[in-house]
PDB file of C-alpha atoms in Angstrom:
ATOM      1  CA  MET L   1     -20.830  -4.385  -3.512  1.00  0.00           C
ATOM      2  CA  VAL L   2     -18.099  -6.276  -2.593  1.00  0.00           C
ATOM      3  CA  LEU L   3     -15.315  -3.935  -4.303  1.00  0.00           C
ATOM      4  CA  PRO L   4     -14.525  -0.148  -3.494  1.00  0.00           C
ATOM      5  CA  SER L   5     -16.496   2.357  -4.531  1.00  0.00           C
ATOM      6  CA  GLY L   6     -14.786   4.916  -6.999  1.00  0.00           C
ATOM      7  CA  PHE L   7     -13.241   1.960  -9.395  1.00  0.00           C
ATOM      8  CA  THR L   8     -14.621   2.162 -13.022  1.00  0.00           C
ATOM      9  CA  VAL L   9     -13.269   0.767 -16.933  1.00  0.00           C
ATOM     10  CA  PRO L  10     -11.104   3.337 -18.873  1.00  0.00           C
ATOM     11  CA  PRO L  11     -11.933   3.654 -22.200  1.00  0.00           C
ATOM     12  CA  LEU L  12     -11.553   1.225 -24.262  1.00  0.00           C
ATOM     13  CA  PRO L  13      -8.135   2.246 -26.602  1.00  0.00           C
ATOM     14  CA  ALA L  14      -7.159   2.768 -22.658  1.00  0.00           C
ATOM     15  CA  LEU L  15      -7.375  -0.710 -21.577  1.00  0.00           C
ATOM     16  CA  ALA L  16      -6.559  -2.153 -24.737  1.00  0.00           C
ATOM     17  CA  VAL L  17      -2.770  -0.666 -24.360  1.00  0.00           C
ATOM     18  CA  LEU L  18      -2.566  -1.659 -20.576  1.00  0.00           C
ATOM     19  CA  LEU L  19      -3.618  -5.420 -21.653  1.00  0.00           C
ATOM     20  CA  ALA L  20      -0.821  -5.404 -23.617  1.00  0.00           C
ATOM     21  CA  GLY L  21       1.320  -3.482 -20.867  1.00  0.00           C
ATOM     22  CA  VAL L  22      -0.039  -5.948 -18.447  1.00  0.00           C
ATOM     23  CA  VAL L  23       1.200  -9.240 -20.899  1.00  0.00           C
ATOM     24  CA  VAL L  24       4.691  -8.061 -21.727  1.00  0.00           C
ATOM     25  CA  ALA L  25       5.673  -7.509 -18.642  1.00  0.00           C
ATOM     26  CA  VAL L  26       4.463 -11.443 -17.423  1.00  0.00           C
ATOM     27  CA  ALA L  27       5.871 -12.114 -20.214  1.00  0.00           C
ATOM     28  CA  ALA L  28       8.470 -10.215 -18.779  1.00  0.00           C
ATOM     29  CA  LEU L  29       8.871 -11.644 -15.997  1.00  0.00           C
ATOM     30  CA  ALA L  30       8.159 -15.845 -16.963  1.00  0.00           C
ATOM     31  CA  ARG L  31      11.554 -15.185 -19.075  1.00  0.00           C
ATOM     32  CA  GLU L  32      13.663 -13.674 -16.610  1.00  0.00           C
ATOM     33  CA  ARG L  33      12.219 -16.237 -13.705  1.00  0.00           C
ATOM     34  CA  PRO L  34      13.699 -13.357 -11.217  1.00  0.00           C
ATOM     35  CA  SER L  35      14.363 -14.279  -7.459  1.00  0.00           C
ATOM     36  CA  LEU L  36      12.731 -12.496  -4.356  1.00  0.00           C
ATOM     37  CA  THR L  37      14.638 -11.678  -1.422  1.00  0.00           C
ATOM     38  CA  ASP L  38      13.053  -9.647   1.455  1.00  0.00           C
ATOM     39  CA  ARG L  39      15.435  -6.589  -0.025  1.00  0.00           C
ATOM     40  CA  THR L  40      13.519  -6.188  -3.273  1.00  0.00           C
ATOM     41  CA  VAL L  41      10.218  -6.403  -1.119  1.00  0.00           C
ATOM     42  CA  LEU L  42      11.481  -3.950   0.456  1.00  0.00           C
ATOM     43  CA  ALA L  43      12.657  -2.380  -2.666  1.00  0.00           C
ATOM     44  CA  PHE L  44       9.300  -2.357  -4.779  1.00  0.00           C
ATOM     45  CA  ALA L  45       7.979   0.319  -1.707  1.00  0.00           C
ATOM     46  CA  PRO L  46       8.042   3.136  -3.032  1.00  0.00           C
ATOM     47  CA  TRP L  47       6.231   1.423  -6.353  1.00  0.00           C
ATOM     48  CA  MET L  48       3.427   0.528  -3.528  1.00  0.00           C
ATOM     49  CA  ALA L  49       3.373   4.009  -2.687  1.00  0.00           C
ATOM     50  CA  LEU L  50       2.859   5.222  -5.903  1.00  0.00           C
ATOM     51  CA  GLY L  51      -0.337   3.755  -7.580  1.00  0.00           C
ATOM     52  CA  SER L  52      -2.074   5.539  -4.781  1.00  0.00           C
ATOM     53  CA  ALA L  53      -0.348   8.606  -5.367  1.00  0.00           C
ATOM     54  CA  ALA L  54      -1.758   8.312  -9.009  1.00  0.00           C
ATOM     55  CA  TYR L  55      -4.572   7.268  -7.894  1.00  0.00           C
ATOM     56  CA  VAL L  56      -4.491  10.500  -5.547  1.00  0.00           C
ATOM     57  CA  CYS L  57      -4.020  12.549  -8.874  1.00  0.00           C
ATOM     58  CA  HIS L  58      -6.183  11.346 -10.154  1.00  0.00           C
ATOM     59  CA  GLN L  59      -9.102  11.661  -8.141  1.00  0.00           C
ATOM     60  CA  LEU L  60      -8.130  15.566  -7.053  1.00  0.00           C
ATOM     61  CA  GLY L  61      -8.221  15.738 -11.174  1.00  0.00           C
ATOM     62  CA  VAL L  62      -4.499  17.252 -12.169  1.00  0.00           C
ATOM     63  CA  LEU L  63      -3.174  14.691 -14.550  1.00  0.00           C
ATOM     64  CA  PRO L  64      -3.159  15.171 -17.929  1.00  0.00           C
ATOM     65  CA  THR L  65      -6.255  13.751 -20.063  1.00  0.00           C
ATOM     66  CA  ALA L  66      -4.208  11.262 -21.634  1.00  0.00           C
ATOM     67  CA  VAL L  67      -2.461  10.149 -18.251  1.00  0.00           C
ATOM     68  CA  ALA L  68      -5.569   9.946 -16.166  1.00  0.00           C
ATOM     69  CA  PRO L  69      -7.461   6.443 -17.487  1.00  0.00           C
ATOM     70  CA  PHE L  70      -4.092   4.705 -16.705  1.00  0.00           C
ATOM     71  CA  ALA L  71      -4.397   6.417 -13.536  1.00  0.00           C
ATOM     72  CA  SER L  72      -8.125   5.558 -12.661  1.00  0.00           C
ATOM     73  CA  ALA L  73      -8.843   2.196  -9.849  1.00  0.00           C
ATOM     74  CA  PRO L  74      -8.724  -0.506 -10.857  1.00  0.00           C
ATOM     75  CA  ALA L  75      -6.239   0.763 -13.735  1.00  0.00           C
ATOM     76  CA  VAL L  76      -3.864   2.719 -11.830  1.00  0.00           C
ATOM     77  CA  TYR L  77      -2.625  -1.358 -10.267  1.00  0.00           C
ATOM     78  CA  GLY L  78      -1.825  -2.453 -13.867  1.00  0.00           C
ATOM     79  CA  SER L  79      -0.245   0.569 -15.527  1.00  0.00           C
ATOM     80  CA  THR L  80       2.123   0.499 -12.234  1.00  0.00           C
ATOM     81  CA  PHE L  81       2.572  -3.381 -12.065  1.00  0.00           C
ATOM     82  CA  VAL L  82       3.923  -2.569 -15.774  1.00  0.00           C
ATOM     83  CA  VAL L  83       5.830   0.340 -15.329  1.00  0.00           C
ATOM     84  CA  ALA L  84       7.394  -1.983 -11.777  1.00  0.00           C
ATOM     85  CA  VAL L  85       8.526  -4.708 -14.186  1.00  0.00           C
ATOM     86  CA  ALA L  86       9.974  -3.069 -16.851  1.00  0.00           C
ATOM     87  CA  VAL L  87      12.509  -0.997 -14.146  1.00  0.00           C
ATOM     88  CA  TRP L  88      12.614  -4.089 -11.964  1.00  0.00           C
ATOM     89  CA  VAL L  89      13.801  -5.968 -15.864  1.00  0.00           C
ATOM     90  CA  GLY L  90      16.553  -3.155 -16.215  1.00  0.00           C
ATOM     91  CA  ALA L  91      17.609  -3.086 -13.308  1.00  0.00           C
ATOM     92  CA  ARG L  92      18.760  -6.262 -12.702  1.00  0.00           C
ATOM     93  CA  ARG L  93      21.254  -5.218 -15.432  1.00  0.00           C
ATOM     94  CA  THR L  94      23.286  -3.629 -13.303  1.00  0.00           C
ATOM     95  CA  GLY L  95      25.369  -3.846 -10.336  1.00  0.00           C
ATOM     96  CA  ALA L  96      22.389  -2.675  -7.864  1.00  0.00           C
ATOM     97  CA  PRO L  97      19.349  -3.816  -8.957  1.00  0.00           C
ATOM     98  CA  THR L  98      17.767  -2.626  -5.364  1.00  0.00           C
ATOM     99  CA  ARG L  99      19.089   0.020  -5.064  1.00  0.00           C
ATOM    100  CA  VAL L 100      18.120   1.429  -8.451  1.00  0.00           C
ATOM    101  CA  LEU L 101      14.810  -0.209  -8.609  1.00  0.00           C
ATOM    102  CA  ALA L 102      14.065   1.458  -5.080  1.00  0.00           C
ATOM    103  CA  GLY L 103      15.280   4.102  -6.143  1.00  0.00           C
ATOM    104  CA  VAL L 104      13.166   4.489  -9.626  1.00  0.00           C
ATOM    105  CA  GLY L 105      10.363   3.977  -6.920  1.00  0.00           C
ATOM    106  CA  LEU L 106      11.102   7.345  -5.216  1.00  0.00           C
ATOM    107  CA  LEU L 107      11.843   9.398  -8.240  1.00  0.00           C
ATOM    108  CA  ALA L 108       8.512   8.205  -9.365  1.00  0.00           C
ATOM    109  CA  LEU L 109       6.532   8.389  -6.032  1.00  0.00           C
ATOM    110  CA  SER L 110       8.750  12.141  -5.603  1.00  0.00           C
ATOM    111  CA  LEU L 111       5.994  13.230  -9.514  1.00  0.00           C
ATOM    112  CA  PRO L 112       1.950  12.401  -8.237  1.00  0.00           C
ATOM    113  CA  VAL L 113       3.837  13.978  -4.618  1.00  0.00           C
ATOM    114  CA  ALA L 114       5.000  16.663  -5.972  1.00  0.00           C
ATOM    115  CA  LEU L 115       1.262  16.949  -7.783  1.00  0.00           C
ATOM    116  CA  ALA L 116      -0.991  16.312  -5.190  1.00  0.00           C
ATOM    117  CA  VAL L 117       0.844  19.037  -2.202  1.00  0.00           C
ATOM    118  CA  ARG L 118       0.154  21.611  -5.004  1.00  0.00           C
ATOM    119  CA  TYR L 119      -2.993  21.156  -5.589  1.00  0.00           C
ATOM    120  CA  GLY L 120      -3.318  21.367  -1.721  1.00  0.00           C
ATOM    121  CA  THR L 121      -1.344  24.833  -1.852  1.00  0.00           C
ATOM    122  CA  ARG L 122      -3.279  26.154  -4.316  1.00  0.00           C
ATOM    123  CA  ASP L 123      -6.531  26.091  -2.752  1.00  0.00           C
ATOM    124  CA  GLY L 124      -5.737  26.374   1.122  1.00  0.00           C
ATOM    125  CA  LEU L 125      -6.715  22.654   1.160  1.00  0.00           C
ATOM    126  CA  LEU L 126      -3.335  21.428   2.295  1.00  0.00           C
ATOM    127  CA  ALA L 127      -3.708  20.410   6.623  1.00  0.00           C
ATOM    128  CA  PRO L 128      -0.817  17.808   6.939  1.00  0.00           C
ATOM    129  CA  LEU L 129      -1.465  17.534  10.704  1.00  0.00           C
ATOM    130  CA  TRP L 130      -3.849  15.269  10.920  1.00  0.00           C
ATOM    131  CA  PRO L 131      -2.563  13.499   8.396  1.00  0.00           C
ATOM    132  CA  SER L 132       1.230  13.621  10.311  1.00  0.00           C
ATOM    133  CA  LEU L 133      -0.804  12.150  13.091  1.00  0.00           C
ATOM    134  CA  GLY L 134      -1.702   9.085  11.522  1.00  0.00           C
ATOM    135  CA  LEU L 135       1.450   8.610  10.114  1.00  0.00           C
ATOM    136  CA  LEU L 136       3.515   8.528  13.385  1.00  0.00           C
ATOM    137  CA  MET L 137       1.210   6.468  15.258  1.00  0.00           C
ATOM    138  CA  ALA L 138       1.351   3.714  12.194  1.00  0.00           C
ATOM    139  CA  CYS L 139       4.959   3.412  13.085  1.00  0.00           C
ATOM    140  CA  PHE L 140       4.248   3.464  16.843  1.00  0.00           C
ATOM    141  CA  LEU L 141       2.225   0.609  16.057  1.00  0.00           C
ATOM    142  CA  ALA L 142       4.155  -1.066  13.885  1.00  0.00           C
ATOM    143  CA  ALA L 143       7.504  -0.627  15.971  1.00  0.00           C
ATOM    144  CA  VAL L 144       5.402  -2.657  18.996  1.00  0.00           C
ATOM    145  CA  CYS L 145       4.191  -5.289  16.912  1.00  0.00           C
ATOM    146  CA  TRP L 146       7.698  -5.986  15.187  1.00  0.00           C
ATOM    147  CA  THR L 147       9.361  -5.534  18.229  1.00  0.00           C
ATOM    148  CA  GLY L 148       7.418  -8.417  20.361  1.00  0.00           C
ATOM    149  CA  MET L 149       6.519 -10.900  17.319  1.00  0.00           C
ATOM    150  CA  ARG L 150      11.182 -10.715  16.883  1.00  0.00           C
ATOM    151  CA  ARG L 151      11.360 -10.645  21.094  1.00  0.00           C
ATOM    152  CA  LEU L 152       8.674 -13.906  20.777  1.00  0.00           C
ATOM    153  CA  ARG L 153       9.292 -15.537  17.866  1.00  0.00           C
ATOM    154  CA  VAL L 154      12.186 -14.850  17.306  1.00  0.00           C
ATOM    155  CA  GLU L 155      12.816 -17.729  14.273  1.00  0.00           C
ATOM    156  CA  ASP L 156      10.048 -16.550  11.844  1.00  0.00           C
ATOM    157  CA  ALA L 157      10.908 -12.731  12.055  1.00  0.00           C
ATOM    158  CA  ARG L 158      14.078 -13.672  10.649  1.00  0.00           C
ATOM    159  CA  ALA L 159      12.766 -15.313   8.397  1.00  0.00           C
ATOM    160  CA  VAL L 160      10.064 -12.882   6.689  1.00  0.00           C
ATOM    161  CA  GLY L 161      12.514 -10.614   7.086  1.00  0.00           C
ATOM    162  CA  GLY L 162      12.688  -6.472   6.662  1.00  0.00           C
ATOM    163  CA  ALA L 163       9.485  -7.641   3.876  1.00  0.00           C
ATOM    164  CA  GLY L 164       7.325  -8.809   6.859  1.00  0.00           C
ATOM    165  CA  ALA L 165       8.121  -5.562   8.612  1.00  0.00           C
ATOM    166  CA  LEU L 166       6.857  -4.151   5.908  1.00  0.00           C
ATOM    167  CA  VAL L 167       3.143  -5.883   5.954  1.00  0.00           C
ATOM    168  CA  ILE L 168       3.150  -5.386   9.184  1.00  0.00           C
ATOM    169  CA  PHE L 169       3.414  -1.352   8.496  1.00  0.00           C
ATOM    170  CA  GLY L 170       1.794  -1.106   5.430  1.00  0.00           C
ATOM    171  CA  HIS L 171      -1.408  -2.320   7.421  1.00  0.00           C
ATOM    172  CA  ALA L 172      -0.808  -0.182  10.513  1.00  0.00           C
ATOM    173  CA  LEU L 173      -0.594   2.756   8.035  1.00  0.00           C
ATOM    174  CA  ASP L 174      -3.877   1.559   6.471  1.00  0.00           C
ATOM    175  CA  ALA L 175      -5.291   1.360   9.392  1.00  0.00           C
ATOM    176  CA  ALA L 176      -3.817   4.656  11.745  1.00  0.00           C
ATOM    177  CA  THR L 177      -4.755   6.271   8.584  1.00  0.00           C
ATOM    178  CA  THR L 178      -8.574   5.067   7.673  1.00  0.00           C
ATOM    179  CA  ALA L 179      -8.696   5.874  11.840  1.00  0.00           C
ATOM    180  CA  VAL L 180      -8.016   9.420  11.519  1.00  0.00           C
ATOM    181  CA  GLY L 181      -9.881   9.609   8.695  1.00  0.00           C
ATOM    182  CA  VAL L 182     -13.182   8.630   9.395  1.00  0.00           C
ATOM    183  CA  ASP L 183     -12.843   9.890  12.912  1.00  0.00           C
ATOM    184  CA  ALA L 184     -11.271  12.668  12.530  1.00  0.00           C
ATOM    185  CA  LEU L 185     -11.525  14.740   9.340  1.00  0.00           C
ATOM    186  CA  GLY L 186     -15.603  12.961   8.569  1.00  0.00           C
ATOM    187  CA  PHE L 187     -14.057  10.850   4.926  1.00  0.00           C
ATOM    188  CA  GLY L 188     -16.331   7.665   4.800  1.00  0.00           C
ATOM    189  CA  GLU L 189     -14.911   4.660   3.927  1.00  0.00           C
ATOM    190  CA  GLN L 190     -14.773   2.958   0.074  1.00  0.00           C
ATOM    191  CA  THR L 191     -14.174  -0.502   0.922  1.00  0.00           C
ATOM    192  CA  PRO L 192     -17.358  -2.173   2.193  1.00  0.00           C
ATOM    193  CA  LEU L 193     -15.930  -4.664   4.850  1.00  0.00           C
ATOM    194  CA  SER L 194     -14.499  -2.459   6.512  1.00  0.00           C
ATOM    195  CA  ARG L 195     -17.496  -0.114   7.197  1.00  0.00           C
ATOM    196  CA  VAL L 196     -19.198  -3.053   8.220  1.00  0.00           C
ATOM    197  CA  ILE L 197     -16.434  -3.630  11.039  1.00  0.00           C
ATOM    198  CA  MET L 198     -16.086   0.655  11.786  1.00  0.00           C
ATOM    199  CA  GLN L 199     -20.332   0.378  11.715  1.00  0.00           C
ATOM    200  CA  PHE L 200     -19.655  -2.221  14.260  1.00  0.00           C
ATOM    201  CA  ALA L 201     -18.318  -0.351  16.679  1.00  0.00           C
ATOM    202  CA  GLY L 202     -20.734   2.360  15.980  1.00  0.00           C
ATOM    203  CA  SER L 203     -22.773   0.283  17.989  1.00  0.00           C
ATOM    204  CA  LEU L 204     -20.962  -0.659  21.404  1.00  0.00           C
ATOM    205  CA  PRO L 205     -20.784   1.366  24.072  1.00  0.00           C
ATOM    206  CA  THR L 206     -17.709   2.774  23.321  1.00  0.00           C
ATOM    207  CA  ALA L 207     -17.987   4.429  20.194  1.00  0.00           C
ATOM    208  CA  PRO L 208     -19.103   8.034  21.635  1.00  0.00           C
ATOM    209  CA  VAL L 209     -14.885   8.269  23.816  1.00  0.00           C
ATOM    210  CA  LEU L 210     -12.749   6.288  21.540  1.00  0.00           C
ATOM    211  CA  GLY L 211     -15.087   6.868  17.821  1.00  0.00           C
ATOM    212  CA  VAL L 212     -14.777   3.691  15.622  1.00  0.00           C
ATOM    213  CA  GLY L 213     -11.291   3.660  13.487  1.00  0.00           C
ATOM    214  CA  TRP L 214     -10.008   1.698  16.651  1.00  0.00           C
ATOM    215  CA  LEU L 215     -11.947  -1.836  16.250  1.00  0.00           C
ATOM    216  CA  PHE L 216     -10.760  -1.505  12.562  1.00  0.00           C
ATOM    217  CA  ILE L 217      -6.878  -0.630  13.456  1.00  0.00           C
ATOM    218  CA  ALA L 218      -7.495  -3.845  15.969  1.00  0.00           C
ATOM    219  CA  VAL L 219      -8.309  -5.736  13.392  1.00  0.00           C
ATOM    220  CA  LYS L 220      -5.892  -5.234  10.629  1.00  0.00           C
ATOM    221  CA  LEU L 221      -3.081  -5.587  13.264  1.00  0.00           C
ATOM    222  CA  VAL L 222      -4.596  -8.271  14.615  1.00  0.00           C
ATOM    223  CA  LEU L 223      -4.393 -10.251  10.713  1.00  0.00           C
ATOM    224  CA  ALA L 224      -1.563  -9.225   9.868  1.00  0.00           C
ATOM    225  CA  VAL L 225       1.426  -9.954  12.368  1.00  0.00           C
ATOM    226  CA  GLY L 226      -1.644 -13.646  12.418  1.00  0.00           C
ATOM    227  CA  ILE L 227      -0.461 -13.396   8.370  1.00  0.00           C
ATOM    228  CA  VAL L 228       3.676 -12.344   8.651  1.00  0.00           C
ATOM    229  CA  LEU L 229       3.660 -16.248  10.863  1.00  0.00           C
ATOM    230  CA  LEU L 230       1.936 -17.992   9.212  1.00  0.00           C
ATOM    231  CA  LEU L 231       3.450 -17.132   5.562  1.00  0.00           C
ATOM    232  CA  ALA L 232       7.500 -18.230   7.933  1.00  0.00           C
ATOM    233  CA  ASP L 233       7.646 -21.407   7.382  1.00  0.00           C
ATOM    234  CA  TYR L 234       6.550 -20.749   3.671  1.00  0.00           C
ATOM    235  CA  VAL L 235       9.380 -17.953   3.235  1.00  0.00           C
ATOM    236  CA  ARG L 236      12.197 -21.122   4.795  1.00  0.00           C
ATOM    237  CA  GLU L 237      10.621 -23.415   2.497  1.00  0.00           C
ATOM    238  CA  ALA L 238       9.772 -21.244  -1.020  1.00  0.00           C
ATOM    239  CA  PRO L 239      11.539 -17.941   0.363  1.00  0.00           C
ATOM    240  CA  THR L 240      10.865 -16.569  -3.958  1.00  0.00           C
ATOM    241  CA  GLU L 241       6.605 -17.710  -3.545  1.00  0.00           C
ATOM    242  CA  GLY L 242       6.633 -16.818  -0.239  1.00  0.00           C
ATOM    243  CA  TYR L 243       8.730 -12.972  -0.541  1.00  0.00           C
ATOM    244  CA  LEU L 244       5.791 -12.422  -3.507  1.00  0.00           C
ATOM    245  CA  LEU L 245       2.574 -12.958  -1.150  1.00  0.00           C
ATOM    246  CA  LEU L 246       4.368 -11.402   1.380  1.00  0.00           C
ATOM    247  CA  ALA L 247       5.136  -7.876  -1.474  1.00  0.00           C
ATOM    248  CA  PHE L 248       1.182  -8.364  -2.189  1.00  0.00           C
ATOM    249  CA  ILE L 249       0.287  -8.284   1.423  1.00  0.00           C
ATOM    250  CA  ALA L 250       2.199  -5.252   2.272  1.00  0.00           C
ATOM    251  CA  ALA L 251       0.615  -3.853  -1.193  1.00  0.00           C
ATOM    252  CA  VAL L 252      -2.390  -4.577   0.033  1.00  0.00           C
ATOM    253  CA  GLY L 253      -2.150  -2.108   3.383  1.00  0.00           C
ATOM    254  CA  LEU L 254       0.438  -0.049   2.309  1.00  0.00           C
ATOM    255  CA  GLY L 255      -1.475   1.546  -1.244  1.00  0.00           C
ATOM    256  CA  PRO L 256      -4.568   1.724   0.975  1.00  0.00           C
ATOM    257  CA  GLY L 257      -1.908   3.475   3.759  1.00  0.00           C
ATOM    258  CA  ALA L 258      -0.398   6.435   1.254  1.00  0.00           C
ATOM    259  CA  HIS L 259      -3.577   6.880  -0.619  1.00  0.00           C
ATOM    260  CA  ASN L 260      -4.904   8.455   2.933  1.00  0.00           C
ATOM    261  CA  LEU L 261      -2.296  10.134   3.735  1.00  0.00           C
ATOM    262  CA  LEU L 262      -1.825  11.678   0.926  1.00  0.00           C
ATOM    263  CA  LEU L 263      -5.487  12.295   0.145  1.00  0.00           C
ATOM    264  CA  PHE L 264      -6.147  13.827   3.827  1.00  0.00           C
ATOM    265  CA  THR L 265      -2.839  15.911   3.926  1.00  0.00           C
ATOM    266  CA  VAL L 266      -4.292  17.721   0.435  1.00  0.00           C
ATOM    267  CA  ALA L 267      -8.047  17.672   0.704  1.00  0.00           C
ATOM    268  CA  SER L 268      -9.463  18.232   3.840  1.00  0.00           C
ATOM    269  CA  PRO L 269     -13.191  18.440   3.734  1.00  0.00           C
TER     270      PRO L 269
END
């Protein structure tokens, strides 16, 4: 298996609607040709978490029947993309496009989060302690990495700006929450490559003391920092394309990290 477990194809009618929406969204972007900055990438951060939160609600079975197929994986990525693009196109016609984009994203994110928290509270499964520790660990690790980068690679850090910091935080969040989920909460890892890393860590003499998540954290942070440094020149040469790539890489980390954070909070084993 290459893809994470849990990936399903939605029913044909929902798939047709989703594909039509994606085509329209791509056409709108091609017509608008919007430029990207680090502020725009940061404004998309709530949208990166929205898809993951919606998928948690799908896993918990708390979404209406008509909405559920659009929140399954991987359909939820397309659904979020369509809505985010629609909001972005509309926000560009206001006086504060990044604020509108971020604000609407935060409001949209609050809906699935509220549904998931309600589920956890109702069924007595709400357990925020360990996920909160994972969030604090992610903040600390990201701050250390970003501070080191700003001191040792000043020009590169300046070039990538907040988008680079978001990449590092997103992958730190994914790594820290995954480690907490596996080592402290007993959750299994869905992504095959991550499982391989943890299985290798489990074969090391450090496993009884440090668990298996520490190696995953180290690998993710090294990769995140390395990718950000490699893309710094690209951002300087082609800002829109560079920031677009940074946004994608940030979403690959922040999305799973937000998923872990919410799921572990409301559905402790």
